[in-house]
Each structure stands twice: as structure tokens, then as C-alpha cells.
Coordinates of C-alpha atoms in Angstrom, one line a residue:
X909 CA -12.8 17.4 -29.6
X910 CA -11.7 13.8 -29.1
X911 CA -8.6 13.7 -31.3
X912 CA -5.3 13.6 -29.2
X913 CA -1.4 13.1 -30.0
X914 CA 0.8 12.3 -27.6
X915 CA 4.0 13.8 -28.2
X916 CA 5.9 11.2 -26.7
X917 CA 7.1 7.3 -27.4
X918 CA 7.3 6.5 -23.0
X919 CA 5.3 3.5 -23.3
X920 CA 4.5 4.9 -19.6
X921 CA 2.9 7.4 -20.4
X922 CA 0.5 5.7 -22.9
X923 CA -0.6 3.4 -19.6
X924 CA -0.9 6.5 -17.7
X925 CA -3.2 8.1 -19.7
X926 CA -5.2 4.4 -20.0
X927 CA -6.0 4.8 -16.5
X928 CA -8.0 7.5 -16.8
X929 CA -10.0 6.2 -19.8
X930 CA -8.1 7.9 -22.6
X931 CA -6.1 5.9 -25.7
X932 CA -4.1 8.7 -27.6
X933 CA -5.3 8.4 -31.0
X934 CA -1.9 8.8 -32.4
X935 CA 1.9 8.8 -30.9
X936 CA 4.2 11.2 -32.5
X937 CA 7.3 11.2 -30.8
X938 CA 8.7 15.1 -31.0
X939 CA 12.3 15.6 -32.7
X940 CA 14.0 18.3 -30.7
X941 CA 16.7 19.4 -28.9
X942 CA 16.8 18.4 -25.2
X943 CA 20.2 20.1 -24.5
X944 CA 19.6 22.0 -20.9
X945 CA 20.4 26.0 -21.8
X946 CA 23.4 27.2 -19.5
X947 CA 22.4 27.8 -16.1
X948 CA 19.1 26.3 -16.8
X949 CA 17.1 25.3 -13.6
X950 CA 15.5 21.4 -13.6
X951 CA 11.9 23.2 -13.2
X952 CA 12.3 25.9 -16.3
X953 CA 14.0 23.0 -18.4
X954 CA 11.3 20.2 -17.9
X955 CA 8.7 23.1 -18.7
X956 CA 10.6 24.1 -21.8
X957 CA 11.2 20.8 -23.4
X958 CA 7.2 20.1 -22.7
X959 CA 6.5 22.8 -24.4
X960 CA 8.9 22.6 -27.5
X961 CA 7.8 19.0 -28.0
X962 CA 3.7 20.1 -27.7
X963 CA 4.2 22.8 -30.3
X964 CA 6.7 20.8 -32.6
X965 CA 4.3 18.3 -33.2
X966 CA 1.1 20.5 -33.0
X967 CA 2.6 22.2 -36.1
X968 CA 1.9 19.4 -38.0
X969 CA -1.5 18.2 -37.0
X970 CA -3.9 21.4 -37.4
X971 CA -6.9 20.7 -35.0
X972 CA -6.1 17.9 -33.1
X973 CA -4.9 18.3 -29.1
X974 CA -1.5 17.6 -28.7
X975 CA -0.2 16.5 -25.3
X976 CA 3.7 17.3 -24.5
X977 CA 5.8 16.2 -21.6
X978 CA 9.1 15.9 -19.4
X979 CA 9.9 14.4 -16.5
X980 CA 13.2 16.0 -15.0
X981 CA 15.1 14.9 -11.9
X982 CA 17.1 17.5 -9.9
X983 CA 19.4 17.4 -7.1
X984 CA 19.7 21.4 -6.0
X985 CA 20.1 23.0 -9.1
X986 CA 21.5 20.2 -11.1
X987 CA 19.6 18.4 -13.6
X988 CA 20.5 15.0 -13.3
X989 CA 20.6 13.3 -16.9
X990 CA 18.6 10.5 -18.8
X991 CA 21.4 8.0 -18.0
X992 CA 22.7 6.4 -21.4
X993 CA 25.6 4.9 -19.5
X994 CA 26.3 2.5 -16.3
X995 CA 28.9 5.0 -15.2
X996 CA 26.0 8.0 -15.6
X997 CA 23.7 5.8 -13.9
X998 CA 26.1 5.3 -10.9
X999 CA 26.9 8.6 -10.5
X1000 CA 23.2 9.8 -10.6
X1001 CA 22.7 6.9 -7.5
X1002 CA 25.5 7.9 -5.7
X1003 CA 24.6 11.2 -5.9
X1004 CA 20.9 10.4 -4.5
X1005 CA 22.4 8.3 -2.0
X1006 CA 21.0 8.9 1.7
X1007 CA 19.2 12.4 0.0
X1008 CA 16.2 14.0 -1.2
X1009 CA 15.5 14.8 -4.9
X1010 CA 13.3 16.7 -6.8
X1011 CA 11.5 15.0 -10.1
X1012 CA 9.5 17.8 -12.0
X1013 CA 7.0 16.3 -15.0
X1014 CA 6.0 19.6 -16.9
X1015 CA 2.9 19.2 -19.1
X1016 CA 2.5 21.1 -22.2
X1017 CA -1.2 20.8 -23.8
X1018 CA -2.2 22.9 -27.6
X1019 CA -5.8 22.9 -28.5
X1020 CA -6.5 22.8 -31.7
X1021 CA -7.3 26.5 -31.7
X1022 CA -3.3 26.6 -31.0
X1023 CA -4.0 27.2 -27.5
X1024 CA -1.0 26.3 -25.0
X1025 CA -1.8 25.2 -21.1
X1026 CA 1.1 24.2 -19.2
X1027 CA 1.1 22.5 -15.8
X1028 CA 3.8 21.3 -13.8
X1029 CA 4.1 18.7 -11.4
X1030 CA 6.9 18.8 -8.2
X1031 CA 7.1 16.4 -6.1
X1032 CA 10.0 15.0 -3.5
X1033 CA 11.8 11.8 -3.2
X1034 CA 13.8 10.5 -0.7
X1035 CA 16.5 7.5 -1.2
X1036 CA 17.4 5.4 1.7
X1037 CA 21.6 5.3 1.7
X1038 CA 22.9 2.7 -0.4
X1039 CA 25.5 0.5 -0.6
X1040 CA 28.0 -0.1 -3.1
X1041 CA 26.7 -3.9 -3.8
X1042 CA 22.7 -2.5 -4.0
X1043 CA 24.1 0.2 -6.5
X1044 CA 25.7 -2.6 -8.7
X1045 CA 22.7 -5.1 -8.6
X1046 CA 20.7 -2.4 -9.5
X1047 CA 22.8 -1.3 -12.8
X1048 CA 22.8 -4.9 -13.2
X1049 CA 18.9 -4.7 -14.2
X1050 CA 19.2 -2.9 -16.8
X1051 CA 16.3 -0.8 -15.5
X1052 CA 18.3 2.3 -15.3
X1053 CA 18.5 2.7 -19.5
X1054 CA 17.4 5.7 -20.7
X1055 CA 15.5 6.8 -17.2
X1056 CA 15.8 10.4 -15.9
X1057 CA 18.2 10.4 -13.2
X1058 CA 18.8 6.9 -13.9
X1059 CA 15.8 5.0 -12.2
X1060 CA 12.3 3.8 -12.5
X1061 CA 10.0 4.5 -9.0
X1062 CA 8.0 1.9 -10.8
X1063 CA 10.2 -0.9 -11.0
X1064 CA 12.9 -2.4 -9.0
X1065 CA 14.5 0.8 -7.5
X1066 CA 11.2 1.2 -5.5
X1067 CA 12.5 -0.7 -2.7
X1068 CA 15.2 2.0 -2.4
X1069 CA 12.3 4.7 -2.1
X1070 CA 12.7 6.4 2.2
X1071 CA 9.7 8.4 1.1
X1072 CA 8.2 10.8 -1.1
X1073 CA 5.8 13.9 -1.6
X1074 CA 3.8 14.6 -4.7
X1075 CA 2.6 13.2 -7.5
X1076 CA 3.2 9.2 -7.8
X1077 CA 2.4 9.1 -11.4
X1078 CA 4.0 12.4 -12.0
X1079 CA 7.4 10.7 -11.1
X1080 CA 6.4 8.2 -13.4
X1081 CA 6.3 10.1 -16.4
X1082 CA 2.7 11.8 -16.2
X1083 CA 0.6 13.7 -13.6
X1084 CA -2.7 12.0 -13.9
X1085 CA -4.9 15.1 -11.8
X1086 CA -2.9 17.4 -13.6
X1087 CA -3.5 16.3 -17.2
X1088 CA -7.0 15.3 -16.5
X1089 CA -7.6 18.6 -15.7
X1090 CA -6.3 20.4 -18.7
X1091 CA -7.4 18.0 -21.0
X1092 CA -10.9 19.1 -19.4
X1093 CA -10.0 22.7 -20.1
X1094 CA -9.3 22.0 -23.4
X1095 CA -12.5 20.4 -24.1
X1096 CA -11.8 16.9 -23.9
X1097 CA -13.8 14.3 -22.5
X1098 CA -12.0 12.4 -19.5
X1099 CA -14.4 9.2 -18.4
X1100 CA -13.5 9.9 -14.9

């Protein structure tokens, strides 16, 4: 059982995966709803949408392994959003400011028996205080677009990073130990 789909078009989480040997052999991006349920928690929600978009597009490929994930930043119980806007993206920062945040990547695997494993990854980031001129020149990259709670660790808002606990490449999109390990159980071959 070599076959997998990612169900997901991060171009992250396509290099993720290359670093542990593994080239998806397709990328089917899943169509669903990711509107967070009232009262929702940032935990349940990045599990949920995981594993809606594993089984979405598992339904459609009979026998092939179908990897599903979300990455989901929370402050508290607040799910902060994939900024589509500057003035999102500014509130997310100034939010973050001089605080600890959760970021949550939930993994949602389905063999092609139709088997679901789910894992999820927690970890804890904390951003130094910043100023009103660091908050504009970052929304002046550009980097923000489309990012759950409106940065990239990876990128330029790294030098704004205190600390942090957890999972590096879960923050980025896709816990590497974690998904190594359940594309094991699944029967999948991982090179390393």
C-alpha cells in the first residue's frame, strides 16, 4: 500500500511529507465547509475539519490512503482565523502580542479498508510584544495571506517567536512523528 492522496493544496505540507521520503502520489484538495460549529473549541475544530476533509476525498478514491489535515491557532478558547484581510491579520497580531498561543495540526488518515486514525498535534508559542511599526512591516510582506492566525513560523514572523513547545513542523502545517507514525500503522512504507 504505496498509494497516498493528500487532501490538501499547502504546498507546505507537500515539503513536509518530502522530508520524510514520501511524494503524495496525488493532491486533491477537499471541498468542505470550514465554518467553526458555535461554541466550537480550536482543538475539536482542527480535529473535525481533518477528518471531514480525509473522508471527503477518500470517498472518491476506493483503496488508496488518504491523508487529511488542519492546522488551527487558538488564543484561550478563540480560534483565531485564516486571515484573508490586513485588518484580520492585525487583529490576530495584536492579539498574540506579548502572549502565548496554542496552534493545534489535527491529522486525519483512511486506509483503504476505510479505516480512520486521527492524531493531533499541540504545541505552544510564545510572541515577544510588538510594536505598532513591526506589526505594519510585517503585513507589509504579504506573508500573513491566507495563514492561520495570520503568520508563518517559517518565514519572516520567526524573528517575533519568544519561544515555543511542541511540534516545529506541526505549527507548520504537518507533524512529521505523528504522520510518520500513522502512515506506518496504516501500512505504509516511511524510508525513515
Amino acid at each position: 500500500m504505496n498509494r497516498l492522496i493528500l487532501a490538501s493544496a499547502s504546498p507546505r505540507r507537500k515539503q513536509l511529507l518530502a522530508q520524510i521520503g514520501i511524494t503524495p502520489t496525488k493532491i486533491v484538495p477537499a471541498n468542505i465547509d470550514e465554518t467553526p460549529l458555535a461554541s466550537e473549541l480550536p482543538k475539536a475544530y482542527g480535529q473535525r475539519l481533518a477528518r471531514e476533509k480525509a473522508l471527503f476525498v477518500a470517498k472518491d478514491n476506493k483503496g488508496a490512503l488518504v491523508l487529511g489535515a488542519d492546522t488551527v491557532v487558538g488564543v484561550g478558547r478563540r480560534i483565531l482565523p485564516k486571515t484573508e484581510t490586513a485588518e484580520e491579520a492585525r487583529a490576530c497580531l495584536q492579539l498574540m502580542s506579548g502572549r502565548a498561543h496554542k496552534v493545534w495540526t489535527a491529522i486525519a488518515l483512511v486506509d483503504g479498508q476505510g479505516k480512520l486514525y486521527q492524531r493531533v498535534s499541540a504545541s505552544r508559542v510564545k510572541v515577544k510584544r510588538l510594536d505598532e511599526r513591526e506589526i505594519e512591516a510585517y503585513l507589509a510582506s504579504g506573508e500573513w495571506q491566507g495563514k492561520a492566525g495570520g503568520y508563518a513560523i517559517q518565514g519572516l514572523f520567526s524573528a517575533h517567536i519568544a519561544a515555543l513547545s511542541g511540534s516545529y513542523t506541526g505549527i507548520v502545517g504537518l507533524p512529521l512523528f505523528e504522520t510518520a507514525s500513522l502512515l506506518r500503522r496504516a501500512g505504509m512504507k516511511v524510508a525513515v
